[in-house]
PDB file of C-alpha atoms and ligand atoms in Angstrom:
ATOM      1  CA  MET N   1       5.719 -13.144 -10.040  1.00 84.00           C
ATOM      2  CA  ASN N   2       8.764 -11.777  -8.173  1.00 95.00           C
ATOM      3  CA  LEU N   3       7.961  -9.519  -5.149  1.00 97.00           C
ATOM      4  CA  LYS N   4      10.381  -6.773  -6.500  1.00 97.00           C
ATOM      5  CA  ASP N   5       8.098  -6.384  -9.519  1.00 97.00           C
ATOM      6  CA  GLN N   6       5.083  -6.086  -7.336  1.00 98.00           C
ATOM      7  CA  TYR N   7       6.075  -2.930  -5.410  1.00 98.00           C
ATOM      8  CA  LYS N   8       7.993   0.249  -6.135  1.00 98.00           C
ATOM      9  CA  VAL N   9       9.406   3.145  -4.093  1.00 98.00           C
ATOM     10  CA  ILE N  10       8.751   6.327  -5.886  1.00 97.00           C
ATOM     11  CA  GLU N  11      10.259   9.748  -5.111  1.00 97.00           C
ATOM     12  CA  PHE N  12       7.849  12.574  -5.896  1.00 96.00           C
ATOM     13  CA  PRO N  13       8.822  15.912  -7.183  1.00 92.00           C
ATOM     14  CA  ASP N  14       8.934  18.823  -4.737  1.00 94.00           C
ATOM     15  CA  PHE N  15       7.967  22.275  -6.070  1.00 95.00           C
ATOM     16  CA  GLY N  16       9.071  23.829  -2.708  1.00 94.00           C
ATOM     17  CA  ASP N  17      10.351  27.308  -2.488  1.00 96.00           C
ATOM     18  CA  GLU N  18      10.889  29.880   0.319  1.00 97.00           C
ATOM     19  CA  ARG N  19       7.237  29.622   1.146  1.00 98.00           C
ATOM     20  CA  GLY N  20       7.499  25.823   1.974  1.00 97.00           C
ATOM     21  CA  ASN N  21       7.325  22.439   0.326  1.00 97.00           C
ATOM     22  CA  LEU N  22       4.625  21.262  -2.199  1.00 97.00           C
ATOM     23  CA  VAL N  23       4.622  17.624  -3.324  1.00 97.00           C
ATOM     24  CA  VAL N  24       2.489  16.646  -6.250  1.00 96.00           C
ATOM     25  CA  ILE N  25       1.240  13.221  -7.039  1.00 97.00           C
ATOM     26  CA  GLU N  26      -0.380  12.856 -10.523  1.00 96.00           C
ATOM     27  CA  GLY N  27      -2.319   9.737 -11.447  1.00 95.00           C
ATOM     28  CA  GLU N  28      -2.952   7.854 -14.613  1.00 95.00           C
ATOM     29  CA  GLY N  29       0.585   6.880 -15.447  1.00 93.00           C
ATOM     30  CA  ILE N  30       2.130  10.289 -14.693  1.00 94.00           C
ATOM     31  CA  ASP N  31       3.743   9.801 -11.269  1.00 94.00           C
ATOM     32  CA  ILE N  32       1.760   6.694 -10.180  1.00 96.00           C
ATOM     33  CA  PRO N  33       0.583   3.917 -12.534  1.00 96.00           C
ATOM     34  CA  PHE N  34      -3.266   4.174 -11.799  1.00 98.00           C
ATOM     35  CA  ASP N  35      -6.120   6.500 -11.910  1.00 98.00           C
ATOM     36  CA  ILE N  36      -6.837   7.582  -8.348  1.00 98.00           C
ATOM     37  CA  LYS N  37     -10.363   6.679  -7.364  1.00 98.00           C
ATOM     38  CA  ARG N  38     -10.079   6.952  -3.583  1.00 98.00           C
ATOM     39  CA  ALA N  39      -7.973   8.434  -0.851  1.00 98.00           C
ATOM     40  CA  PHE N  40      -7.918   7.783   2.920  1.00 98.00           C
ATOM     41  CA  TYR N  41      -5.496   8.439   5.679  1.00 98.00           C
ATOM     42  CA  ILE N  42      -4.663   6.826   9.000  1.00 98.00           C
ATOM     43  CA  TYR N  43      -3.464   8.517  12.067  1.00 98.00           C
ATOM     44  CA  GLY N  44      -3.739   8.044  15.783  1.00 98.00           C
ATOM     45  CA  SER N  45      -2.192   4.622  15.525  1.00 97.00           C
ATOM     46  CA  ASP N  46       1.018   3.812  17.477  1.00 95.00           C
ATOM     47  CA  SER N  47       3.859   1.359  17.858  1.00 96.00           C
ATOM     48  CA  THR N  48       1.523  -1.333  19.420  1.00 96.00           C
ATOM     49  CA  VAL N  49      -0.916  -1.404  16.432  1.00 97.00           C
ATOM     50  CA  VAL N  50      -0.748  -3.629  13.396  1.00 98.00           C
ATOM     51  CA  ARG N  51      -3.108  -2.510  10.691  1.00 98.00           C
ATOM     52  CA  GLY N  52      -3.855  -3.926   7.195  1.00 98.00           C
ATOM     53  CA  GLN N  53      -3.449  -7.634   7.553  1.00 98.00           C
ATOM     54  CA  HIS N  54      -5.307  -8.299   4.358  1.00 98.00           C
ATOM     55  CA  ALA N  55      -4.806  -8.540   0.592  1.00 98.00           C
ATOM     56  CA  ASN N  56      -6.782  -6.944  -2.132  1.00 98.00           C
ATOM     57  CA  LYS N  57      -7.715  -9.031  -5.215  1.00 98.00           C
ATOM     58  CA  GLU N  58      -7.973  -5.827  -7.485  1.00 98.00           C
ATOM     59  CA  THR N  59      -6.940  -2.582  -5.870  1.00 98.00           C
ATOM     60  CA  GLU N  60      -3.543  -1.051  -6.302  1.00 98.00           C
ATOM     61  CA  PHE N  61      -2.389   1.441  -3.579  1.00 98.00           C
ATOM     62  CA  LEU N  62       0.054   4.262  -3.120  1.00 98.00           C
ATOM     63  CA  LEU N  63       1.206   4.894   0.411  1.00 98.00           C
ATOM     64  CA  VAL N  64       2.852   8.117   1.741  1.00 98.00           C
ATOM     65  CA  ASN N  65       3.712   8.981   5.307  1.00 98.00           C
ATOM     66  CA  VAL N  66       2.949  12.741   4.890  1.00 98.00           C
ATOM     67  CA  ALA N  67       3.986  13.157   8.427  1.00 98.00           C
ATOM     68  CA  GLY N  68       5.914  10.768  10.780  1.00 98.00           C
ATOM     69  CA  SER N  69       6.975   7.204   9.846  1.00 98.00           C
ATOM     70  CA  SER N  70       5.541   3.757   9.737  1.00 98.00           C
ATOM     71  CA  LYS N  71       6.740   0.445   8.344  1.00 98.00           C
ATOM     72  CA  VAL N  72       4.964  -1.763   5.687  1.00 98.00           C
ATOM     73  CA  LYS N  73       5.502  -5.431   5.309  1.00 98.00           C
ATOM     74  CA  VAL N  74       4.474  -6.812   1.960  1.00 98.00           C
ATOM     75  CA  ASP N  75       4.141 -10.496   1.256  1.00 98.00           C
ATOM     76  CA  ASN N  76       3.258 -12.380  -2.041  1.00 98.00           C
ATOM     77  CA  GLY N  77       2.936 -15.823  -0.505  1.00 98.00           C
ATOM     78  CA  LYS N  78       6.550 -16.651  -1.372  1.00 97.00           C
ATOM     79  CA  GLU N  79       8.598 -13.750  -0.346  1.00 97.00           C
ATOM     80  CA  SER N  80       8.177 -10.861   1.956  1.00 98.00           C
ATOM     81  CA  THR N  81      10.065  -7.462   2.663  1.00 98.00           C
ATOM     82  CA  ILE N  82       9.724  -4.458   4.830  1.00 98.00           C
ATOM     83  CA  ILE N  83       9.764  -0.933   3.761  1.00 98.00           C
ATOM     84  CA  GLU N  84       9.999   2.147   6.048  1.00 98.00           C
ATOM     85  CA  LEU N  85       8.016   5.093   5.019  1.00 98.00           C
ATOM     86  CA  ASN N  86       9.512   8.242   6.591  1.00 98.00           C
ATOM     87  CA  ARG N  87       9.673  11.093   4.176  1.00 97.00           C
ATOM     88  CA  PRO N  88       6.647  13.166   2.804  1.00 97.00           C
ATOM     89  CA  ARG N  89       8.184  12.783  -0.798  1.00 97.00           C
ATOM     90  CA  MET N  90       8.469   9.095  -0.584  1.00 98.00           C
ATOM     91  CA  GLY N  91       5.675   6.882  -1.967  1.00 98.00           C
ATOM     92  CA  LEU N  92       5.351   3.235  -1.991  1.00 98.00           C
ATOM     93  CA  TYR N  93       3.359   1.730  -4.860  1.00 98.00           C
ATOM     94  CA  LEU N  94       1.782  -1.655  -4.270  1.00 98.00           C
ATOM     95  CA  SER N  95       0.211  -3.829  -6.837  1.00 98.00           C
ATOM     96  CA  ASN N  96      -2.927  -5.861  -6.158  1.00 98.00           C
ATOM     97  CA  LYS N  97      -2.814  -9.363  -4.754  1.00 98.00           C
ATOM     98  CA  LEU N  98      -0.266  -8.527  -2.094  1.00 98.00           C
ATOM     99  CA  TRP N  99      -0.632  -9.175   1.598  1.00 98.00           C
ATOM    100  CA  LYS N 100      -0.036  -5.951   3.689  1.00 98.00           C
ATOM    101  CA  ASP N 101       0.799  -5.353   7.287  1.00 98.00           C
ATOM    102  CA  MET N 102       1.382  -1.617   8.492  1.00 98.00           C
ATOM    103  CA  TYR N 103       2.905  -1.161  11.877  1.00 98.00           C
ATOM    104  CA  ASP N 104       5.411   0.738  13.992  1.00 98.00           C
ATOM    105  CA  PHE N 105       3.514   4.001  13.584  1.00 98.00           C
ATOM    106  CA  SER N 106       5.221   6.996  15.042  1.00 98.00           C
ATOM    107  CA  ALA N 107       2.895   9.050  17.424  1.00 97.00           C
ATOM    108  CA  ASP N 108       2.838  11.744  14.691  1.00 98.00           C
ATOM    109  CA  SER N 109       2.315   9.416  11.738  1.00 98.00           C
ATOM    110  CA  VAL N 110      -0.163  10.478   9.179  1.00 98.00           C
ATOM    111  CA  LEU N 111      -0.292   7.646   6.458  1.00 98.00           C
ATOM    112  CA  LEU N 112      -2.004   8.848   3.276  1.00 98.00           C
ATOM    113  CA  VAL N 113      -3.240   6.001   1.028  1.00 98.00           C
ATOM    114  CA  LEU N 114      -4.272   6.459  -2.556  1.00 98.00           C
ATOM    115  CA  ALA N 115      -6.264   3.672  -4.186  1.00 98.00           C
ATOM    116  CA  SER N 116      -7.017   2.679  -7.717  1.00 98.00           C
ATOM    117  CA  ARG N 117     -10.686   1.572  -6.830  1.00 98.00           C
ATOM    118  CA  HIS N 118     -13.583   2.462  -4.653  1.00 98.00           C
ATOM    119  CA  TYR N 119     -13.971   0.567  -1.426  1.00 98.00           C
ATOM    120  CA  ASP N 120     -15.420  -2.854  -1.891  1.00 98.00           C
ATOM    121  CA  GLY N 121     -15.290  -5.223   1.092  1.00 98.00           C
ATOM    122  CA  LYS N 122     -15.633  -8.307  -1.176  1.00 98.00           C
ATOM    123  CA  GLU N 123     -12.321  -7.803  -2.714  1.00 98.00           C
ATOM    124  CA  TYR N 124     -10.539  -8.082   0.495  1.00 98.00           C
ATOM    125  CA  LEU N 125      -8.965 -11.376   1.714  1.00 98.00           C
ATOM    126  CA  ARG N 126      -8.520 -10.966   5.443  1.00 98.00           C
ATOM    127  CA  ASN N 127      -7.390 -14.477   6.249  1.00 98.00           C
ATOM    128  CA  TYR N 128      -3.884 -15.469   5.339  1.00 98.00           C
ATOM    129  CA  ASP N 129      -4.596 -19.169   4.533  1.00 98.00           C
ATOM    130  CA  GLU N 130      -7.504 -18.006   2.390  1.00 98.00           C
ATOM    131  CA  TYR N 131      -5.097 -15.644   0.662  1.00 98.00           C
ATOM    132  CA  ILE N 132      -2.722 -18.525  -0.068  1.00 98.00           C
ATOM    133  CA  GLU N 133      -5.638 -20.597  -1.565  1.00 98.00           C
ATOM    134  CA  TYR N 134      -6.656 -17.720  -3.605  1.00 98.00           C
ATOM    135  CA  LEU N 135      -3.131 -17.326  -5.077  1.00 98.00           C
ATOM    136  CA  LYS N 136      -3.129 -21.051  -5.859  1.00 97.00           C
ATOM    137  CA  ASN N 137      -6.507 -20.849  -7.576  1.00 97.00           C
ATOM    138  CA  GLU N 138      -5.291 -17.946  -9.624  1.00 97.00           C
ATOM    139  CA  GLY N 139      -2.184 -19.909 -10.718  1.00 96.00           C
ATOM    140  CA  LEU N 140       0.067 -17.538  -8.908  1.00 96.00           C
ATOM    141  CA  LEU N 141       1.492 -19.951  -6.453  1.00 95.00           C
ATOM    142  CA  ASN N 142       2.591 -23.548  -7.019  1.00 86.00           C
ATOM    143  CA  GLU N 143       0.754 -26.183  -5.072  1.00 70.00           C
TER     144      GLU N 143
HETATM  145  P1  LIG Y 201      -9.459  -1.636   7.605  1.00 59.44           P
HETATM  146  O1  LIG Y 201      -9.454  -2.414   6.393  1.00 59.44           O
HETATM  147  O2  LIG Y 201      -9.609  -2.510   8.780  1.00 59.44           O
HETATM  148  O3  LIG Y 201      -8.366  -0.689   7.682  1.00 59.44           O
HETATM  149  P2  LIG Y 201      -6.741  -0.934   7.600  1.00 59.44           P
HETATM  150  O4  LIG Y 201      -6.367  -1.276   6.179  1.00 59.44           O
HETATM  151  O5  LIG Y 201      -6.044   0.386   7.941  1.00 59.44           O
HETATM  152  O6  LIG Y 201      -6.265  -2.064   8.686  1.00 59.44           O
HETATM  153  O7  LIG Y 201     -10.776  -0.681   7.725  1.00 59.44           O
HETATM  154  C1  LIG Y 201     -11.403  -0.212   8.774  1.00 59.44           C
HETATM  155  C2  LIG Y 201     -12.869   0.060   8.475  1.00 59.44           C
HETATM  156  O8  LIG Y 201     -12.994   1.122   7.618  1.00 59.44           O
HETATM  157  C3  LIG Y 201     -13.601  -1.234   8.020  1.00 59.44           C
HETATM  158  O9  LIG Y 201     -14.846  -1.251   8.606  1.00 59.44           O
HETATM  159  C4  LIG Y 201     -13.846  -0.852   6.536  1.00 59.44           C
HETATM  160  C5  LIG Y 201     -13.708   0.639   6.538  1.00 59.44           C
HETATM  161  N1  LIG Y 201     -13.372   1.135   5.302  1.00 59.44           N
HETATM  162  C6  LIG Y 201     -14.163   1.784   4.298  1.00 59.44           C
HETATM  163  O10 LIG Y 201     -15.362   1.857   4.545  1.00 59.44           O
HETATM  164  N2  LIG Y 201     -13.584   2.395   3.282  1.00 59.44           N
HETATM  165  C7  LIG Y 201     -12.291   2.296   2.991  1.00 59.44           C
HETATM  166  O11 LIG Y 201     -11.862   2.911   1.943  1.00 59.44           O
HETATM  167  C8  LIG Y 201     -11.372   1.757   3.991  1.00 59.44           C
HETATM  168  C9  LIG Y 201      -9.951   1.688   3.838  1.00 59.44           C
HETATM  169  C10 LIG Y 201     -11.896   1.124   5.034  1.00 59.44           C
END
C-alpha cells in the first residue's frame, strides 16, 4: 500500500456568513469515508510534547485543528510524511494501520479527532517494532 493512498487532506465546506463561520463534517461517506462513532479533542499540549506514537489496527480517524496548529507525522512502515494542520476547515483523514505522531502544538491548539470506532485499547499498537511485526504478519510489509 502506498502512503499517499492511506491519508487524505480534505477541505470542508464553510456555511459562514456575516454572523461568523460554520463548518460541517458529515460522516458515512458524505464528507469523510466513515460513520463517526467517537469524538475527542486534545488541548493544553505544547511544542515540547509528542502525542500519538501508536498505530490502530482498525480505527480510521479524521483530525482537524479547530484552533491553532499542530503537525502530524504518518508512517506506514515504509514511507512517512508530515502534514501541518493549521486551518479549521482543513481535515486530515487517516486510514487504519498507520503509525501516528502528533507534535509541535501551538499554545492555542485544539485538535479535534473523529473516529470510526469506539475506544478499544486492544487495537492499539504502542511499540514501533511490534507495529512492524504486525504489518509483516498481515502481509502488508515485505520481510
Ligand atoms: P493516548 O492514546 O495516550 O492519547 P494520544 O493519542 O493523544 O497520545 O490516550 C491517553 C489516555 O486516554 C489513555 O489512558 C487512553 C485514554 N483514552 C480513552 O479512554 N478513550 C479514547 O478515546 C482515547 C483517545 C484515549
